[in-house]
CSV table of N, CA, C and O in Angstrom, one decimal:
chain,number,residue,atom,x,y,z
V,1,MET,N,116.0,81.0,104.7
V,1,MET,CA,115.4,81.3,103.4
V,1,MET,C,114.0,81.7,103.6
V,1,MET,O,113.2,81.2,104.3
V,2,ALA,N,113.6,82.7,102.8
V,2,ALA,CA,112.2,83.2,102.8
V,2,ALA,C,111.4,82.4,101.8
V,2,ALA,O,111.9,82.1,100.7
V,3,GLU,N,110.2,82.1,102.2
V,3,GLU,CA,109.4,81.4,101.3
V,3,GLU,C,108.8,82.3,100.2
V,3,GLU,O,108.6,83.5,100.5
V,4,ASP,N,108.7,81.8,99.0
V,4,ASP,CA,108.1,82.6,97.9
V,4,ASP,C,106.6,82.4,97.9
V,4,ASP,O,106.1,81.4,97.4
V,5,LYS,N,105.9,83.3,98.5
V,5,LYS,CA,104.4,83.2,98.5
V,5,LYS,C,103.8,84.0,97.5
V,5,LYS,O,104.2,85.2,97.2
V,6,LYS,N,102.8,83.4,96.8
V,6,LYS,CA,102.1,84.2,95.8
V,6,LYS,C,101.1,85.1,96.5
V,6,LYS,O,100.5,84.8,97.5
V,7,GLU,N,101.0,86.3,95.9
V,7,GLU,CA,100.0,87.3,96.4
V,7,GLU,C,98.7,87.2,95.8
V,7,GLU,O,97.7,87.8,96.2
V,8,THR,N,98.6,86.4,94.7
V,8,THR,CA,97.3,86.2,94.0
V,8,THR,C,97.1,84.7,93.7
V,8,THR,O,98.1,83.9,93.8
V,9,TYR,N,95.9,84.3,93.4
V,9,TYR,CA,95.6,83.0,93.0
V,9,TYR,C,94.6,83.1,91.8
V,9,TYR,O,93.9,84.1,91.6
V,10,ASP,N,94.6,82.0,91.0
V,10,ASP,CA,93.8,82.0,89.8
V,10,ASP,C,92.4,81.4,90.1
V,10,ASP,O,92.3,80.4,90.8
V,11,VAL,N,91.4,82.1,89.5
V,11,VAL,CA,90.0,81.6,89.5
V,11,VAL,C,89.5,81.6,88.1
V,11,VAL,O,89.6,82.5,87.3
V,12,ARG,N,89.0,80.4,87.7
V,12,ARG,CA,88.5,80.3,86.3
V,12,ARG,C,87.0,80.6,86.3
V,12,ARG,O,86.3,80.0,87.2
V,13,LEU,N,86.5,81.5,85.5
V,13,LEU,CA,85.1,81.9,85.5
V,13,LEU,C,84.5,81.7,84.1
V,13,LEU,O,85.2,81.7,83.1
V,14,LEU,N,83.2,81.6,84.1
V,14,LEU,CA,82.4,81.4,82.9
V,14,LEU,C,81.2,82.3,82.9
V,14,LEU,O,80.5,82.4,83.9
V,15,CYS,N,81.1,83.1,81.8
V,15,CYS,CA,79.9,84.0,81.7
V,15,CYS,C,78.8,83.1,81.0
V,15,CYS,O,79.0,82.6,79.9
V,16,ARG,N,77.7,83.0,81.7
V,16,ARG,CA,76.6,82.3,81.1
V,16,ARG,C,75.8,83.1,80.1
V,16,ARG,O,74.8,82.6,79.5
V,17,ASN,N,76.1,84.4,79.9
V,17,ASN,CA,75.4,85.2,78.9
V,17,ASN,C,76.0,84.9,77.5
V,17,ASN,O,75.3,84.7,76.6
V,18,CYS,N,77.3,84.9,77.4
V,18,CYS,CA,78.0,84.7,76.1
V,18,CYS,C,78.9,83.5,76.0
V,18,CYS,O,79.6,83.3,75.0
V,19,ASP,N,78.9,82.6,77.0
V,19,ASP,CA,79.7,81.4,77.1
V,19,ASP,C,81.2,81.7,77.0
V,19,ASP,O,82.0,80.8,76.4
V,20,HIS,N,81.7,82.8,77.4
V,20,HIS,CA,83.1,83.1,77.4
V,20,HIS,C,83.7,82.7,78.8
V,20,HIS,O,83.2,83.0,79.8
V,21,ASP,N,84.9,82.0,78.7
V,21,ASP,CA,85.5,81.6,80.0
V,21,ASP,C,86.9,82.3,80.0
V,21,ASP,O,87.6,82.5,79.0
V,22,TRP,N,87.4,82.7,81.2
V,22,TRP,CA,88.6,83.4,81.4
V,22,TRP,C,89.2,83.1,82.8
V,22,TRP,O,88.5,82.6,83.7
V,23,ILE,N,90.4,83.4,83.0
V,23,ILE,CA,91.1,83.3,84.3
V,23,ILE,C,91.2,84.7,84.9
V,23,ILE,O,91.7,85.6,84.3
V,24,GLU,N,90.8,84.8,86.2
V,24,GLU,CA,90.8,86.0,86.9
V,24,GLU,C,91.8,85.8,88.1
V,24,GLU,O,91.8,84.8,88.7
V,25,ASN,N,92.7,86.8,88.2
V,25,ASN,CA,93.7,86.8,89.4
V,25,ASN,C,93.0,87.5,90.6
V,25,ASN,O,92.6,88.6,90.5
V,26,VAL,N,92.9,86.8,91.7
V,26,VAL,CA,92.3,87.3,92.9
V,26,VAL,C,93.4,87.4,94.0
V,26,VAL,O,94.2,86.5,94.2
V,27,LYS,N,93.4,88.5,94.7
V,27,LYS,CA,94.3,88.8,95.8
V,27,LYS,C,94.1,87.8,96.9
V,27,LYS,O,92.9,87.5,97.2
V,28,ARG,N,95.2,87.4,97.6
V,28,ARG,CA,95.0,86.6,98.8
V,28,ARG,C,94.3,87.5,99.8
V,28,ARG,O,94.5,88.7,99.9
V,29,GLY,N,93.4,86.8,100.6
V,29,GLY,CA,92.6,87.6,101.6
V,29,GLY,C,91.2,87.9,101.0
V,29,GLY,O,90.4,88.3,101.8
V,30,MET,N,91.0,87.6,99.7
V,30,MET,CA,89.7,87.8,99.1
V,30,MET,C,89.1,86.4,99.0
V,30,MET,O,89.7,85.4,98.6
V,31,TYR,N,87.8,86.3,99.4
V,31,TYR,CA,87.1,85.0,99.2
V,31,TYR,C,86.1,85.1,98.0
V,31,TYR,O,85.5,86.2,97.9
V,32,VAL,N,86.0,84.1,97.3
V,32,VAL,CA,85.0,84.0,96.2
V,32,VAL,C,83.8,83.3,96.8
V,32,VAL,O,83.9,82.2,97.2
V,33,ARG,N,82.7,84.0,96.8
V,33,ARG,CA,81.5,83.4,97.3
V,33,ARG,C,80.4,83.2,96.2
V,33,ARG,O,80.5,83.8,95.2
V,34,TYR,N,79.5,82.3,96.5
V,34,TYR,CA,78.5,82.0,95.5
V,34,TYR,C,77.1,82.4,96.0
V,34,TYR,O,76.8,82.3,97.2
V,35,GLU,N,76.4,83.1,95.2
V,35,GLU,CA,75.0,83.5,95.4
V,35,GLU,C,74.2,82.9,94.3
V,35,GLU,O,74.7,82.6,93.2
V,36,LYS,N,72.9,82.8,94.4
V,36,LYS,CA,72.1,82.3,93.4
V,36,LYS,C,72.4,83.0,92.1
V,36,LYS,O,72.3,84.2,91.9
V,37,ASP,N,72.8,82.2,91.1
V,37,ASP,CA,73.1,82.7,89.7
V,37,ASP,C,74.4,83.6,89.6
V,37,ASP,O,74.5,84.3,88.6
V,38,ASN,N,75.2,83.7,90.6
V,38,ASN,CA,76.3,84.6,90.5
V,38,ASN,C,77.5,84.3,91.5
V,38,ASN,O,77.2,83.7,92.5
V,39,ASN,N,78.7,84.7,91.2
V,39,ASN,CA,79.8,84.6,92.0
V,39,ASN,C,80.4,86.0,92.2
V,39,ASN,O,80.3,86.8,91.3
V,40,TYR,N,80.9,86.2,93.4
V,40,TYR,CA,81.5,87.5,93.7
V,40,TYR,C,82.6,87.4,94.8
V,40,TYR,O,82.8,86.3,95.3
V,41,MET,N,83.3,88.4,95.0
V,41,MET,CA,84.4,88.4,96.0
V,41,MET,C,84.1,89.3,97.2
V,41,MET,O,83.4,90.3,97.1
V,42,ILE,N,84.6,88.8,98.4
V,42,ILE,CA,84.5,89.7,99.6
V,42,ILE,C,85.9,89.7,100.2
V,42,ILE,O,86.6,88.7,100.1
V,43,ASN,N,86.2,90.7,100.9
V,43,ASN,CA,87.5,90.8,101.6
V,43,ASN,C,87.3,90.1,103.0
V,43,ASN,O,86.3,90.3,103.7
V,44,ARG,N,88.3,89.4,103.3
V,44,ARG,CA,88.3,88.6,104.6
V,44,ARG,C,88.1,89.5,105.8
V,44,ARG,O,87.4,89.2,106.7
V,45,GLY,N,88.8,90.7,105.8
V,45,GLY,CA,88.7,91.6,106.9
V,45,GLY,C,87.6,92.5,107.0
V,45,GLY,O,87.5,93.3,107.9
V,46,ASP,N,86.7,92.5,105.9
V,46,ASP,CA,85.7,93.5,105.8
V,46,ASP,C,84.4,93.0,106.6
V,46,ASP,O,83.9,92.0,106.3
V,47,THR,N,84.0,93.7,107.6
V,47,THR,CA,82.9,93.3,108.4
V,47,THR,C,81.6,93.6,107.7
V,47,THR,O,80.6,93.0,108.1
V,48,HIS,N,81.6,94.5,106.8
V,48,HIS,CA,80.3,94.9,106.1
V,48,HIS,C,80.0,94.0,104.9
V,48,HIS,O,79.0,94.2,104.3
V,49,LYS,N,81.0,93.2,104.5
V,49,LYS,CA,80.8,92.3,103.4
V,49,LYS,C,80.4,93.0,102.1
V,49,LYS,O,79.5,92.6,101.5
V,50,LYS,N,81.2,94.0,101.8
V,50,LYS,CA,81.0,94.7,100.5
V,50,LYS,C,81.3,93.7,99.4
V,50,LYS,O,82.4,93.1,99.3
V,51,ARG,N,80.4,93.5,98.5
V,51,ARG,CA,80.6,92.6,97.4
V,51,ARG,C,81.3,93.3,96.2
V,51,ARG,O,81.0,94.4,95.9
V,52,LYS,N,82.3,92.5,95.6
V,52,LYS,CA,83.0,93.0,94.4
V,52,LYS,C,82.7,92.0,93.3
V,52,LYS,O,83.1,90.8,93.4
V,53,PHE,N,81.9,92.4,92.4
V,53,PHE,CA,81.4,91.5,91.3
V,53,PHE,C,82.5,91.3,90.2
V,53,PHE,O,83.2,92.3,89.9
V,54,PHE,N,82.5,90.2,89.6
V,54,PHE,CA,83.4,89.9,88.4
V,54,PHE,C,82.7,90.5,87.2
V,54,PHE,O,81.5,90.6,87.2
V,55,THR,N,83.5,90.9,86.2
V,55,THR,CA,82.9,91.5,85.0
V,55,THR,C,83.5,90.7,83.8
V,55,THR,O,84.7,90.4,83.7
V,56,CYS,N,82.6,90.2,83.0
V,56,CYS,CA,83.0,89.5,81.8
V,56,CYS,C,83.7,90.4,80.8
V,56,CYS,O,83.2,91.4,80.5
V,57,PRO,N,85.0,90.0,80.4
V,57,PRO,CA,85.7,90.8,79.5
V,57,PRO,C,85.2,90.8,78.1
V,57,PRO,O,85.5,91.7,77.3
V,58,SER,N,84.3,89.9,77.8
V,58,SER,CA,83.7,89.8,76.4
V,58,SER,C,82.5,90.6,76.3
V,58,SER,O,82.4,91.5,75.4
V,59,CYS,N,81.5,90.5,77.2
V,59,CYS,CA,80.2,91.2,77.0
V,59,CYS,C,80.0,92.2,78.1
V,59,CYS,O,79.0,93.0,78.0
V,60,GLY,N,80.8,92.2,79.2
V,60,GLY,CA,80.6,93.2,80.2
V,60,GLY,C,79.6,92.9,81.3
V,60,GLY,O,79.3,93.7,82.1
V,61,ALA,N,79.1,91.7,81.3
V,61,ALA,CA,78.0,91.3,82.2
V,61,ALA,C,78.6,91.1,83.7
V,61,ALA,O,79.7,90.7,83.8
V,62,HIS,N,77.8,91.5,84.7
V,62,HIS,CA,78.1,91.3,86.1
V,62,HIS,C,77.4,90.1,86.7
V,62,HIS,O,77.8,89.6,87.7
V,63,LYS,N,76.3,89.7,86.1
V,63,LYS,CA,75.4,88.6,86.6
V,63,LYS,C,75.7,87.4,85.8
V,63,LYS,O,76.2,87.4,84.7
V,64,LYS,N,75.3,86.3,86.4
V,64,LYS,CA,75.4,85.0,85.7
V,64,LYS,C,76.8,84.6,85.4
V,64,LYS,O,77.2,84.1,84.4
V,65,ILE,N,77.7,84.8,86.4
V,65,ILE,CA,79.1,84.4,86.3
V,65,ILE,C,79.3,83.1,87.1
V,65,ILE,O,79.0,83.2,88.3
V,66,ALA,N,79.7,82.1,86.5
V,66,ALA,CA,79.9,80.8,87.2
V,66,ALA,C,81.4,80.6,87.4
V,66,ALA,O,82.3,81.0,86.7
V,67,ARG,N,81.7,79.8,88.4
V,67,ARG,CA,83.1,79.4,88.7
V,67,ARG,C,83.4,78.0,88.3
V,67,ARG,O,82.6,77.1,88.5
V,68,LEU,N,84.5,77.8,87.6
V,68,LEU,CA,84.9,76.5,87.1
V,68,LEU,C,86.2,76.1,87.7
V,68,LEU,O,86.9,76.9,88.3
V,69,SER,N,86.5,74.8,87.6
V,69,SER,CA,87.8,74.3,88.2
V,69,SER,C,89.0,74.7,87.3
V,69,SER,O,88.9,74.7,86.1
V,70,THR,N,90.1,75.1,87.9
V,70,THR,CA,91.3,75.4,87.2
V,70,THR,C,92.1,74.2,86.9
V,70,THR,O,93.1,74.2,86.2
V,71,LYS,N,91.8,73.1,87.5
V,71,LYS,CA,92.5,71.8,87.4
V,71,LYS,C,92.4,71.3,85.9
V,71,LYS,O,91.3,71.2,85.4
V,72,GLY,N,93.6,71.1,85.3
V,72,GLY,CA,93.6,70.6,83.9
V,72,GLY,C,93.4,71.7,82.9
V,72,GLY,O,93.3,71.4,81.7
V,73,TYR,N,93.3,72.9,83.3
V,73,TYR,CA,93.0,74.0,82.3
V,73,TYR,C,94.4,74.6,81.8
V,73,TYR,O,95.2,74.9,82.6
V,74,ARG,N,94.6,74.6,80.5
V,74,ARG,CA,95.8,75.2,80.0
V,74,ARG,C,95.5,76.1,78.8
V,74,ARG,O,94.8,75.9,77.9
């Protein structure tokens, strides 16, 4: 039997500009990293560490995005 592996995982994010929170699907192999006042993604295999920033769906901000726990979120 083949295992059913998810190709994405959920990350809960909060925009500190407009206080909007949402769930973002992130591909496996991407890491979410924290920098002062911001969260971003990098590809595990990328040696140049190109940053891919999250965008708030409400106000369009790229900065001041915080990561929250998905535990207990419905």
